[in-house]
Amino acid sequence: MKLRNNTHTNSASKFLSLRVNFVFSAAPVAATDIQTSPFLLQEVNRKIPRKFPRPKWSMNNQTETNYEMKRSAKEELKRYSGMLRECASKKTFVEGKAIHGNMIRSGLEPDSHLLVSLINFYVKCGSLVSARKVFDDMPEQDVVSWTALIAGCVSEGFGSDGASLYCEMRKENIMTNEFALATVLKACSMCLNIEFGKQVHVEAIKAGLLSDLFVGSTLVDLYAKCDEVELADSVFFDMPEKNDVSWNALLNGYAQKGDGKEVLKLFIQMTECGMHFSKFTLSIALKGCANSGNLQVGKILHSLAIRSGCELDEFLGCSLVDMYSKCGLAYDAFKVFSRIKDPDVVAWSAMITGLDQQGHSHEAAKVFHLMRCAGVKPNQFSLASVVSAATTMGELRFGQSIHSCVYKYGLESENSVGNALIMMYMKSGCVQDGVQVFERMTNQDLVSWNALLSGFYDLKNCHEGPRIFYQMLMKGLKPNMYTFIGVIRSCTSLLDVRFGRQTVLGACKLHGNVDLGERAAEKLFELEPSMDSSYILLSNIFAAKGRWDEVKKIRALMSTKGVKKEPGCSWIEVDGLVHVFTSHEGSHPKTREIYAILEELG
């Protein structure tokens, strides 16, 4: 496979004081218990003794007897806790459930420690419903049991539920601790709820727990993931102690932002502090180089990985492939990829995507074929990239075969795949096929609508372009440059020059392009000099830029030409009769009564 490289050139802010106001409502935890086989349950039960040996108590000394009984009960509690911890670590749900049943039958009174072990077991095995039932049946819940339940939601990916549970805990006046704070902050990171995370930050400050290593690290991670890198930076450098987790969290924030220079600067600081870096750290730093196109730093990190003896596994290899691909070095990316011993679907997808983005469409298709021959199941990213490659090559039949593969794996509703398929069919002139893919998608985004709009520009279908544009606006989506290009192409074919100009003028208002807006408005003034909306749009463009002299000129021009702004109106239907209300107009027969009631309402 011959490839050519395509190289292209390329202190902490103050934290505002916030008022703690926990407003989450407790959301029911959606989870299902794992179904167990009755035969397997019987087998596990046979392994657990039905009767535990009873201690031999002396009847002569009642104090000694009570002491022996208490000691025996404590030993039993420890025994059950130990077995449940083992089941939790091995995730042996059936055996743990049998232990729970045996514990109930034995009549042993569980203490809070054993109940927390039971909650932890169900949580680790993914049975949040059972964990919540154990929790609700506890005579008294403390911060440890609450934290165990919140951690369960986090481990199962229910970040919002974890945050909601924390609110329940605080409403019960249960005092928080460093473990509860770290866990709920992780929940906030998962659901990207920065506002609630800031409230928890304030609570950590008030509780004097901000200096805790785990609390600080999860705060850095939250702010970094929510693109608040300055806040993440502020928290990080105020931490009295740092570990590799906190360093990696901050590095990841700058990498997501595409700030390659800051990533390298932090990486150097990390090594100078004597902190050991891992393959994960190198991968984050390489991501920063890829996003910023910083090839020089990327090569330095690559050489550092080799010198430090890091094994080129699929994790580090994928990051290197992505970095070289995004920096235009497809050949170097393929060299790295070919050295990965057992590439997984992520590594294959990175290679296919890199080749497609660098214009090596045929090579991308070949690598996809090699991936299938290797028995690796494609994911949405590899499929989207190979569909894009088929579009570039103009190979509709090949693209249709990939569509069959997409349908087989049930990935047609994935946005990245669906958008690529819509674009392929639209560019191939198969408009109805593209529409069908669009309609099957469950959550169309702006890219989906733009891809759909791109197909309606010929004389046969161009009349649908403006209709699709209005439908998109009704969905509450904000159009971008590609949206306006699509609708203008439709209007050009439709010979609706006025609508096309209006669209351009609307786009200029949205993006603040004054020069283009003025030119579009001038043409509209010539086409329809009495249309008030053109004057108002241009006036609003000038106002947004603070050019008030131009605003006055537009208002004067409207007055000179006798153009009046159509007054705004609203209407309401009562008992089958529509009542219309126009601004600065009192023709409604019950105007006085309406105003009287409005005055009473204040």
Coordinates of C-alpha atoms in Angstrom, one line a residue:
M1 CA 0.0 0.0 0.0
K2 CA 1.6 3.2 -1.2
L3 CA 0.7 6.4 0.7
R4 CA 1.9 9.9 0.5
N5 CA 2.2 12.1 3.5
N6 CA 0.2 15.3 3.3
T7 CA 1.9 17.7 5.8
H8 CA 0.2 20.9 6.6
T9 CA 1.3 23.9 8.7
N10 CA -0.4 24.5 11.3
S11 CA -3.0 31.8 35.9
A12 CA -5.6 30.7 37.3
S13 CA -8.9 32.6 37.4
K14 CA -10.7 33.4 40.6
F15 CA -13.5 31.1 41.6
L16 CA -16.7 33.1 42.1
S17 CA -18.6 32.6 45.3
L18 CA -21.6 30.5 44.8
R19 CA -24.7 29.8 46.9
V20 CA -25.3 26.1 47.7
N21 CA -28.8 25.2 46.6
F22 CA -29.5 21.6 46.0
V23 CA -32.5 21.4 43.8
F24 CA -32.3 17.9 42.3
S25 CA -35.2 15.6 42.8
A26 CA -34.7 12.0 43.6
A27 CA -35.0 10.0 40.4
P28 CA -35.9 6.4 40.5
V29 CA -33.0 4.2 39.7
A30 CA -33.7 2.3 36.5
A31 CA -32.0 -1.1 36.7
T32 CA -33.1 -4.8 36.5
D33 CA -32.0 -7.7 38.7
I34 CA -29.9 -10.3 37.1
Q35 CA -31.9 -13.4 36.3
T36 CA -30.5 -16.5 38.1
S37 CA -30.8 -20.2 37.3
P38 CA -32.6 -22.2 40.1
F39 CA -30.3 -25.2 39.5
L40 CA -27.2 -23.0 39.9
L41 CA -28.7 -21.4 43.0
Q42 CA -29.2 -24.9 44.5
E43 CA -25.6 -25.8 43.7
V44 CA -24.4 -22.6 45.5
N45 CA -26.6 -23.2 48.5
R46 CA -25.2 -26.7 48.9
K47 CA -21.7 -25.1 49.3
I48 CA -23.0 -22.9 52.2
P49 CA -23.5 -24.7 55.5
R50 CA -27.2 -24.7 56.6
K51 CA -26.1 -24.6 60.3
F52 CA -23.2 -22.8 61.7
P53 CA -21.4 -24.3 64.7
R54 CA -22.8 -23.0 67.9
P55 CA -20.4 -22.0 70.7
K56 CA -20.4 -24.0 73.9
W57 CA -21.5 -21.6 76.5
S58 CA -21.0 -22.1 80.2
M59 CA -24.3 -21.9 82.1
N60 CA -22.5 -21.2 85.3
N61 CA -21.5 -17.7 84.4
Q62 CA -24.2 -15.5 82.7
T63 CA -21.7 -12.7 82.0
E64 CA -19.3 -15.1 80.3
T65 CA -22.2 -16.5 78.3
N66 CA -23.3 -13.1 77.1
Y67 CA -19.8 -12.2 76.1
E68 CA -19.4 -15.5 74.2
M69 CA -22.7 -14.9 72.4
K70 CA -21.7 -11.4 71.3
R71 CA -18.3 -12.6 70.1
S72 CA -19.9 -15.4 68.1
A73 CA -22.4 -13.0 66.5
K74 CA -19.6 -10.6 65.6
E75 CA -17.6 -13.5 64.1
E76 CA -20.6 -14.5 62.0
L77 CA -21.1 -10.9 60.8
K78 CA -17.5 -10.7 59.8
R79 CA -17.8 -14.1 58.0
Y80 CA -20.8 -13.0 56.0
S81 CA -19.2 -9.6 55.1
G82 CA -16.0 -11.4 54.0
M83 CA -18.0 -13.8 51.7
L84 CA -20.0 -10.9 50.2
R85 CA -16.8 -8.9 49.6
E86 CA -15.4 -11.9 47.7
C87 CA -18.6 -12.3 45.7
A88 CA -18.5 -8.5 44.9
S89 CA -14.9 -8.7 43.7
K90 CA -15.5 -11.8 41.5
K91 CA -19.0 -10.5 40.5
T92 CA -20.5 -13.9 41.3
F93 CA -24.1 -12.8 41.6
V94 CA -25.8 -16.1 42.1
E95 CA -23.5 -17.2 45.0
G96 CA -23.8 -13.8 46.7
K97 CA -27.6 -13.9 46.5
A98 CA -27.6 -17.4 48.0
I99 CA -25.4 -16.0 50.9
H100 CA -28.0 -13.2 51.4
G101 CA -30.8 -15.8 51.5
N102 CA -28.8 -18.0 54.0
M103 CA -28.2 -14.9 56.2
I104 CA -31.9 -14.2 56.3
R105 CA -32.8 -17.8 57.2
S106 CA -30.2 -17.9 60.0
G107 CA -32.0 -15.1 61.8
L108 CA -28.8 -13.2 62.3
E109 CA -29.3 -9.5 63.0
P110 CA -27.1 -7.6 60.5
D111 CA -25.2 -4.5 61.5
S112 CA -24.5 -1.5 59.4
H113 CA -21.2 -2.8 58.2
L114 CA -22.8 -6.0 56.9
L115 CA -25.6 -4.1 55.2
V116 CA -23.1 -1.8 53.4
S117 CA -21.3 -5.0 52.3
L118 CA -24.6 -6.3 50.9
I119 CA -25.3 -3.0 49.1
N120 CA -21.8 -3.0 47.7
F121 CA -22.2 -6.6 46.5
Y122 CA -25.4 -5.8 44.6
V123 CA -23.9 -2.6 43.2
K124 CA -20.8 -4.4 41.9
C125 CA -23.0 -7.0 40.2
G126 CA -25.1 -4.4 38.5
S127 CA -28.3 -5.0 40.5
L128 CA -29.2 -1.4 41.6
V129 CA -32.8 -2.4 42.3
S130 CA -31.7 -4.9 45.0
A131 CA -29.1 -2.5 46.3
R132 CA -31.8 0.2 46.8
K133 CA -34.1 -2.3 48.5
V134 CA -31.5 -3.3 51.0
F135 CA -30.7 0.4 51.5
D136 CA -34.4 1.3 52.1
D137 CA -34.8 -1.5 54.6
M138 CA -31.9 -0.3 56.8
P139 CA -33.0 1.0 60.2
E140 CA -30.7 3.9 59.9
Q141 CA -28.7 5.1 56.8
D142 CA -25.4 6.8 57.3
V143 CA -23.0 8.6 54.9
V144 CA -21.2 5.2 54.2
S145 CA -24.4 3.5 53.0
W146 CA -25.5 6.6 51.0
T147 CA -22.0 6.7 49.3
A148 CA -22.1 3.0 48.5
L149 CA -25.5 3.6 46.7
I150 CA -24.3 6.7 44.9
A151 CA -21.1 4.8 43.8
G152 CA -23.4 2.1 42.4
C153 CA -25.2 4.6 40.1
V154 CA -21.8 6.0 39.0
S155 CA -20.4 2.6 38.2
E156 CA -23.4 1.7 36.1
G157 CA -23.3 5.0 34.2
F158 CA -26.2 6.8 35.9
G159 CA -24.5 10.0 36.7
S160 CA -27.7 12.1 37.1
D161 CA -29.2 9.5 39.4
G162 CA -26.0 9.6 41.5
A163 CA -26.3 13.4 41.8
S164 CA -30.0 13.1 42.7
L165 CA -29.2 10.6 45.5
Y166 CA -26.6 13.0 46.9
C167 CA -29.3 15.6 47.2
E168 CA -31.6 13.1 49.0
M169 CA -28.8 12.5 51.4
R170 CA -28.2 16.1 52.2
K171 CA -31.9 16.7 52.6
E172 CA -31.9 14.0 55.3
N173 CA -29.2 16.1 57.1
I174 CA -26.5 13.4 56.6
M175 CA -23.1 15.1 56.9
T176 CA -20.9 14.6 53.9
N177 CA -17.4 13.4 53.8
E178 CA -14.5 13.2 51.4
F179 CA -15.6 9.9 49.8
A180 CA -19.2 11.1 49.2
L181 CA -17.9 14.4 47.7
A182 CA -15.5 12.6 45.4
T183 CA -18.2 10.2 44.3
V184 CA -20.8 12.8 43.5
L185 CA -18.3 14.9 41.7
K186 CA -17.5 11.9 39.5
A187 CA -21.3 11.6 38.9
C188 CA -21.3 15.3 37.8
S189 CA -18.4 14.6 35.4
M190 CA -20.3 11.7 33.8
C191 CA -23.4 13.8 33.1
L192 CA -21.5 17.0 32.5
N193 CA -23.5 18.8 35.1
I194 CA -21.1 21.6 35.9
E195 CA -23.7 23.8 37.7
F196 CA -24.4 21.2 40.3
G197 CA -20.7 20.4 40.4
K198 CA -19.9 24.0 41.4
Q199 CA -22.4 23.7 44.2
V200 CA -20.6 20.6 45.5
H201 CA -17.3 22.5 45.1
V202 CA -18.6 25.2 47.4
E203 CA -19.7 22.5 49.9
A204 CA -16.2 21.0 49.8
I205 CA -14.8 24.4 50.7
K206 CA -17.2 24.9 53.6
A207 CA -16.5 21.3 54.9
G208 CA -12.8 21.9 54.8
L209 CA -12.3 19.0 52.4
L210 CA -11.0 20.7 49.3
S211 CA -7.4 19.7 50.2
D212 CA -8.3 16.0 50.0
L213 CA -6.5 14.4 47.1
F214 CA -9.5 12.5 45.7
V215 CA -11.9 15.5 46.0
G216 CA -9.4 17.7 44.3
S217 CA -8.7 15.2 41.5
T218 CA -12.4 14.7 40.7
L219 CA -13.0 18.5 40.7
V220 CA -10.1 18.9 38.2
D221 CA -11.7 16.1 36.0
L222 CA -15.1 17.7 36.2
Y223 CA -14.0 21.2 35.1
A224 CA -11.7 19.7 32.4
K225 CA -14.4 17.6 30.9
C226 CA -16.8 20.6 30.9
D227 CA -14.3 22.7 29.0
E228 CA -13.7 25.0 32.1
V229 CA -9.9 24.5 31.8
E230 CA -9.1 27.7 33.8
L231 CA -11.1 26.5 36.8
A232 CA -9.5 23.1 36.5
D233 CA -6.1 24.7 36.4
S234 CA -7.0 26.8 39.5
V235 CA -8.1 23.8 41.5
F236 CA -5.1 21.7 40.4
F237 CA -2.4 24.2 41.4
D238 CA -4.1 24.9 44.7
M239 CA -3.9 21.2 45.6
P240 CA -1.3 20.5 48.3
E241 CA -0.8 17.0 46.9
K242 CA -1.1 15.7 43.4
N243 CA -1.1 12.3 41.8
D244 CA -1.1 10.9 38.3
V245 CA -4.9 11.0 38.2
S246 CA -5.0 14.8 38.8
W247 CA -2.2 15.4 36.4
N248 CA -3.9 13.3 33.7
A249 CA -7.2 15.0 34.3
L250 CA -5.7 18.5 33.7
L251 CA -3.7 17.2 30.7
N252 CA -6.9 15.8 29.2
G253 CA -8.6 19.2 29.6
Y254 CA -6.0 21.0 27.6
A255 CA -5.8 18.1 25.0
Q256 CA -9.6 18.4 24.4
K257 CA -9.1 22.1 23.9
G258 CA -6.4 21.4 21.3
D259 CA -3.8 23.4 23.2
G260 CA -0.7 21.4 22.3
K261 CA 1.8 23.9 23.8
E262 CA 0.1 23.8 27.2
V263 CA -0.1 20.0 27.0
L264 CA 3.7 19.8 26.4
K265 CA 4.4 22.4 29.1
L266 CA 2.3 20.4 31.7
F267 CA 3.9 17.1 30.6
I268 CA 7.4 18.6 31.2
Q269 CA 6.2 19.9 34.6
M270 CA 4.9 16.5 35.5
T271 CA 8.2 14.8 34.7
E272 CA 10.2 17.5 36.5
C273 CA 8.1 16.8 39.7
G274 CA 9.3 13.2 39.6
M275 CA 5.8 12.0 38.8
H276 CA 5.9 8.7 36.8
F277 CA 4.0 8.9 33.6
S278 CA 2.1 6.0 32.1
K279 CA 1.0 5.0 28.6
F280 CA -2.3 6.7 29.4
T281 CA -0.5 10.0 30.1
L282 CA 1.3 9.7 26.8
S283 CA -1.9 9.0 25.0
I284 CA -3.5 12.1 26.5
A285 CA -0.6 14.3 25.5
L286 CA -0.6 12.8 21.9
K287 CA -4.4 13.6 21.7
G288 CA -3.4 17.3 22.4
C289 CA -0.9 17.2 19.6
A290 CA -3.4 15.6 17.2
N291 CA -6.1 18.2 18.0
S292 CA -3.7 21.1 17.6
G293 CA -1.8 19.6 14.6
N294 CA 1.5 19.9 16.5
L295 CA 3.6 17.3 14.7
Q296 CA 6.9 18.3 16.2
V297 CA 5.7 17.7 19.8
G298 CA 4.0 14.6 18.7
K299 CA 7.2 13.2 17.4
I300 CA 9.0 14.1 20.6
L301 CA 6.4 12.2 22.6
H302 CA 6.7 9.2 20.2
S303 CA 10.5 9.0 20.7
L304 CA 10.0 9.4 24.5
A305 CA 7.6 6.4 24.5
I306 CA 10.2 4.3 22.6
R307 CA 13.0 5.4 25.0
S308 CA 11.0 4.7 28.1
G309 CA 10.2 1.2 26.9
C310 CA 6.5 1.6 26.6
E311 CA 4.9 -1.3 24.8
L312 CA 3.2 -0.3 21.5
D313 CA -0.2 -1.8 22.4
E314 CA -3.5 -0.9 20.8
F315 CA -4.0 1.9 23.3
L316 CA -0.8 3.9 22.7
G317 CA -0.7 2.8 19.1
C318 CA -4.2 4.2 18.4
S319 CA -3.1 7.6 19.8
L320 CA 0.0 7.6 17.6
V321 CA -2.0 6.6 14.5
D322 CA -4.6 9.4 15.3
M323 CA -1.8 12.0 15.8
Y324 CA 0.1 11.2 12.6
S325 CA -3.2 11.0 10.6
K326 CA -4.4 14.4 11.8
C327 CA -1.0 15.9 11.1
G328 CA -1.2 14.7 7.4
L329 CA 1.3 11.8 7.7
A330 CA -0.8 8.9 6.5
Y331 CA 2.3 6.7 5.7
D332 CA 3.8 7.2 9.2
A333 CA 0.4 6.4 10.7
F334 CA 0.2 3.2 8.7
K335 CA 3.7 2.2 9.8
V336 CA 2.8 2.6 13.4
F337 CA -0.5 0.7 12.9
S338 CA 1.3 -2.2 11.2
R339 CA 3.5 -2.7 14.3
I340 CA 0.5 -3.1 16.7
K341 CA 0.5 -6.8 17.6
D342 CA -3.3 -7.3 18.0
P343 CA -5.1 -4.1 16.9
D344 CA -8.7 -3.8 18.3
V345 CA -11.6 -2.1 16.6
V346 CA -10.6 1.3 18.0
A347 CA -7.1 1.1 16.3
W348 CA -8.6 -0.2 13.1
S349 CA -11.2 2.6 13.1
A350 CA -8.5 5.2 13.7
M351 CA -6.5 4.0 10.7
I352 CA -9.5 3.9 8.4
T353 CA -10.7 7.3 9.5
G354 CA -7.2 8.8 9.1
L355 CA -6.9 7.4 5.6
D356 CA -10.3 8.7 4.6
Q357 CA -9.7 12.2 6.0
Q358 CA -6.4 12.5 4.2
G359 CA -8.0 11.6 0.8
H360 CA -6.7 8.0 0.6
S361 CA -10.2 6.6 0.0
H362 CA -9.2 3.4 -1.8
E363 CA -6.6 2.6 0.9
A364 CA -9.3 3.2 3.6
A365 CA -11.6 0.6 1.8
K366 CA -8.7 -1.9 1.7
V367 CA -7.9 -1.5 5.4
F368 CA -11.7 -2.0 6.1
H369 CA -11.5 -5.3 4.1
L370 CA -8.5 -6.4 6.1
M371 CA -10.3 -5.6 9.3
R372 CA -13.2 -7.8 8.3
C373 CA -10.8 -10.6 7.3
A374 CA -9.1 -10.4 10.7
G375 CA -12.5 -11.1 12.3
V376 CA -12.9 -7.7 14.0
K377 CA -16.5 -6.5 14.2
P378 CA -16.7 -2.9 12.8
N379 CA -18.1 -0.1 15.0
Q380 CA -20.0 3.1 14.0
F381 CA -16.8 5.1 13.4
S382 CA -15.2 2.6 11.1
L383 CA -18.5 2.2 9.2
A384 CA -19.0 5.9 8.9
S385 CA -15.5 6.4 7.6
V386 CA -15.7 3.7 5.0
V387 CA -19.1 5.0 3.8
S388 CA -17.4 8.4 3.4
A389 CA -14.6 6.8 1.4
A390 CA -17.2 5.2 -0.9
T391 CA -18.8 8.6 -1.4
T392 CA -15.4 10.1 -2.3
M393 CA -14.7 7.3 -4.8
G394 CA -18.2 7.6 -6.3
E395 CA -18.7 3.8 -5.7
L396 CA -22.4 3.6 -5.0
R397 CA -22.6 -0.2 -5.1
F398 CA -19.7 -0.5 -2.7
G399 CA -21.4 2.0 -0.4
Q400 CA -24.7 0.0 -0.6
S401 CA -22.8 -3.1 0.4
I402 CA -21.5 -1.2 3.5
H403 CA -25.1 -0.1 4.1
S404 CA -26.1 -3.7 4.3
C405 CA -23.3 -4.3 6.8
V406 CA -24.6 -1.3 8.8
Y407 CA -28.1 -2.7 8.8
K408 CA -26.8 -6.1 9.9
Y409 CA -25.2 -4.7 13.0
G410 CA -28.1 -2.4 13.8
L411 CA -26.1 0.8 13.6
E412 CA -28.2 2.7 11.0
S413 CA -29.7 5.0 13.7
E414 CA -26.2 6.1 14.9
N415 CA -25.7 9.7 13.8
S416 CA -22.2 9.4 12.4
V417 CA -23.2 6.4 10.3
G418 CA -26.6 7.8 9.3
N419 CA -25.2 11.2 8.3
A420 CA -22.5 9.5 6.1
L421 CA -25.2 7.4 4.4
I422 CA -27.5 10.3 3.7
M423 CA -24.6 12.3 2.2
M424 CA -23.6 9.3 0.0
Y425 CA -27.1 8.8 -1.4
M426 CA -27.6 12.6 -1.9
K427 CA -24.3 12.9 -3.8
S428 CA -25.2 9.9 -5.9
G429 CA -28.6 11.3 -6.8
C430 CA -30.5 8.7 -4.8
V431 CA -32.6 11.3 -2.9
Q432 CA -35.4 8.9 -1.7
D433 CA -32.8 6.5 -0.3
G434 CA -31.2 9.4 1.6
V435 CA -34.6 10.5 2.9
Q436 CA -35.4 6.9 4.1
V437 CA -32.1 6.8 6.1
F438 CA -32.9 10.3 7.6
E439 CA -36.4 9.2 8.6
R440 CA -35.1 6.0 10.3
M441 CA -32.7 8.0 12.5
T442 CA -33.9 8.5 16.1
N443 CA -32.1 11.8 16.9
Q444 CA -31.2 13.8 13.8
D445 CA -28.7 16.6 14.5
L446 CA -27.7 19.7 12.4
V447 CA -25.3 17.6 10.3
S448 CA -28.2 15.2 9.4
W449 CA -30.4 18.1 8.3
N450 CA -27.6 19.7 6.3
A451 CA -26.9 16.4 4.6
L452 CA -30.6 16.0 3.7
L453 CA -30.8 19.6 2.4
S454 CA -27.8 19.1 0.2
G455 CA -29.8 16.7 -2.1
F456 CA -32.6 19.1 -3.0
Y457 CA -31.1 21.4 -5.5
D458 CA -32.0 20.1 -9.0
L459 CA -35.2 21.2 -10.9
K460 CA -37.0 18.1 -9.9
N461 CA -36.6 18.4 -6.1
C462 CA -35.5 22.0 -5.5
H463 CA -39.0 23.1 -4.2
E464 CA -38.4 20.9 -1.1
G465 CA -35.3 22.8 0.0
P466 CA -37.1 25.8 1.6
R467 CA -39.7 23.4 3.2
I468 CA -36.9 21.3 4.8
F469 CA -35.2 24.5 6.0
Y470 CA -38.3 25.7 7.8
Q471 CA -38.9 22.2 9.3
M472 CA -35.3 22.4 10.7
L473 CA -36.0 25.8 12.2
M474 CA -39.2 24.5 13.8
K475 CA -37.1 21.8 15.5
G476 CA -35.1 24.5 17.2
L477 CA -31.9 23.8 15.4
K478 CA -29.6 26.8 14.7
P479 CA -28.5 26.9 11.0
N480 CA -24.8 27.2 10.1
M481 CA -22.9 28.1 7.0
Y482 CA -23.6 24.7 5.3
T483 CA -27.3 25.1 6.0
F484 CA -27.5 28.4 4.1
I485 CA -25.4 27.0 1.2
G486 CA -27.9 24.2 0.9
V487 CA -31.0 26.3 0.9
I488 CA -29.5 29.0 -1.4
R489 CA -28.7 26.2 -3.9
S490 CA -32.3 25.1 -3.8
C491 CA -33.5 28.7 -4.3
T492 CA -31.2 29.2 -7.2
S493 CA -32.7 26.2 -9.0
L494 CA -36.1 27.3 -8.0
L495 CA -35.4 30.8 -9.4
D496 CA -36.6 32.2 -6.1
V497 CA -33.9 34.9 -5.8
R498 CA -35.8 36.9 -3.2
F499 CA -36.0 33.9 -0.8
G500 CA -32.3 33.2 -1.4
R501 CA -31.4 36.8 -0.6
Q502 CA -33.5 36.7 2.6
T503 CA -31.8 33.6 3.7
V504 CA -28.4 35.2 3.1
L505 CA -29.5 38.2 5.1
G506 CA -30.7 36.0 7.9
A507 CA -27.4 34.2 8.0
C508 CA -25.5 37.5 8.1
K509 CA -27.6 38.5 11.2
L510 CA -26.8 35.2 12.8
H511 CA -23.1 35.3 12.2
G512 CA -22.6 39.1 12.3
N513 CA -21.3 39.5 8.8
V514 CA -22.0 43.2 8.1
D515 CA -20.5 43.6 4.6
L516 CA -22.3 40.6 3.1
G517 CA -25.5 41.6 4.9
E518 CA -25.3 45.1 3.3
R519 CA -24.9 43.7 -0.2
A520 CA -27.8 41.2 0.3
A521 CA -30.1 43.9 1.7
E522 CA -29.3 46.3 -1.2
K523 CA -30.4 43.6 -3.7
L524 CA -33.6 43.0 -1.7
F525 CA -34.3 46.7 -1.6
E526 CA -34.2 46.7 -5.4
L527 CA -36.3 43.5 -5.7
E528 CA -39.0 44.4 -3.1
P529 CA -38.5 48.0 -1.8
S530 CA -41.6 47.8 0.3
M531 CA -40.7 44.6 2.3
D532 CA -40.1 45.8 5.8
S533 CA -38.3 42.6 7.0
S534 CA -35.2 43.4 4.9
Y535 CA -34.8 46.9 6.5
I536 CA -35.4 45.5 10.0
L537 CA -32.8 42.7 9.5
L538 CA -30.1 45.1 8.3
S539 CA -30.9 47.5 11.1
N540 CA -30.5 44.7 13.6
I541 CA -27.2 43.7 12.1
F542 CA -25.9 47.2 12.6
A543 CA -27.4 47.5 16.1
A544 CA -25.6 44.2 17.1
K545 CA -22.3 45.8 16.1
G546 CA -23.1 49.1 17.9
R547 CA -23.2 51.1 14.6
W548 CA -26.1 53.3 15.7
D549 CA -25.5 55.9 12.9
E550 CA -26.3 53.3 10.3
V551 CA -29.3 52.2 12.3
K552 CA -30.7 55.8 12.1
K553 CA -30.0 55.9 8.4
I554 CA -32.0 52.7 7.8
R555 CA -34.9 54.0 9.9
A556 CA -34.8 57.3 7.8
L557 CA -34.7 55.3 4.6
M558 CA -37.8 53.4 5.7
S559 CA -39.6 56.6 6.4
T560 CA -38.6 58.2 3.1
K561 CA -39.8 55.1 1.1
G562 CA -43.0 54.9 3.2
V563 CA -42.1 51.5 4.5
K564 CA -43.8 50.7 7.9
K565 CA -42.9 47.9 10.2
E566 CA -45.8 45.5 10.4
P567 CA -47.0 45.6 14.0
G568 CA -46.6 42.4 16.1
C569 CA -49.8 40.6 16.9
S570 CA -50.9 37.5 18.9
W571 CA -54.1 35.6 19.1
I572 CA -56.0 33.2 21.3
E573 CA -59.0 30.9 20.7
V574 CA -61.7 30.9 23.4
D575 CA -64.9 28.8 22.9
G576 CA -64.2 28.5 19.2
L577 CA -63.8 32.3 18.7
V578 CA -60.3 33.6 17.7
H579 CA -59.4 36.9 19.4
V580 CA -56.6 38.9 17.8
F581 CA -54.5 41.5 19.7
T582 CA -52.2 43.9 17.9
S583 CA -49.5 46.0 19.6
H584 CA -50.5 49.8 20.2
E585 CA -54.1 49.1 19.1
G586 CA -57.3 48.9 21.1
S587 CA -60.0 47.8 18.8
H588 CA -61.0 44.7 20.7
P589 CA -64.5 45.2 22.2
K590 CA -63.3 44.1 25.7
T591 CA -60.1 46.1 25.8
R592 CA -61.1 48.0 28.9
E593 CA -62.0 44.9 30.9
I594 CA -58.8 43.2 29.8
Y595 CA -56.6 46.1 30.9
A596 CA -58.5 46.3 34.2
I597 CA -57.7 42.7 35.0
L598 CA -54.1 43.2 34.0
E599 CA -53.9 46.1 36.5
E600 CA -55.3 43.9 39.2
L601 CA -52.8 41.2 38.5
G602 CA -50.0 43.9 38.9

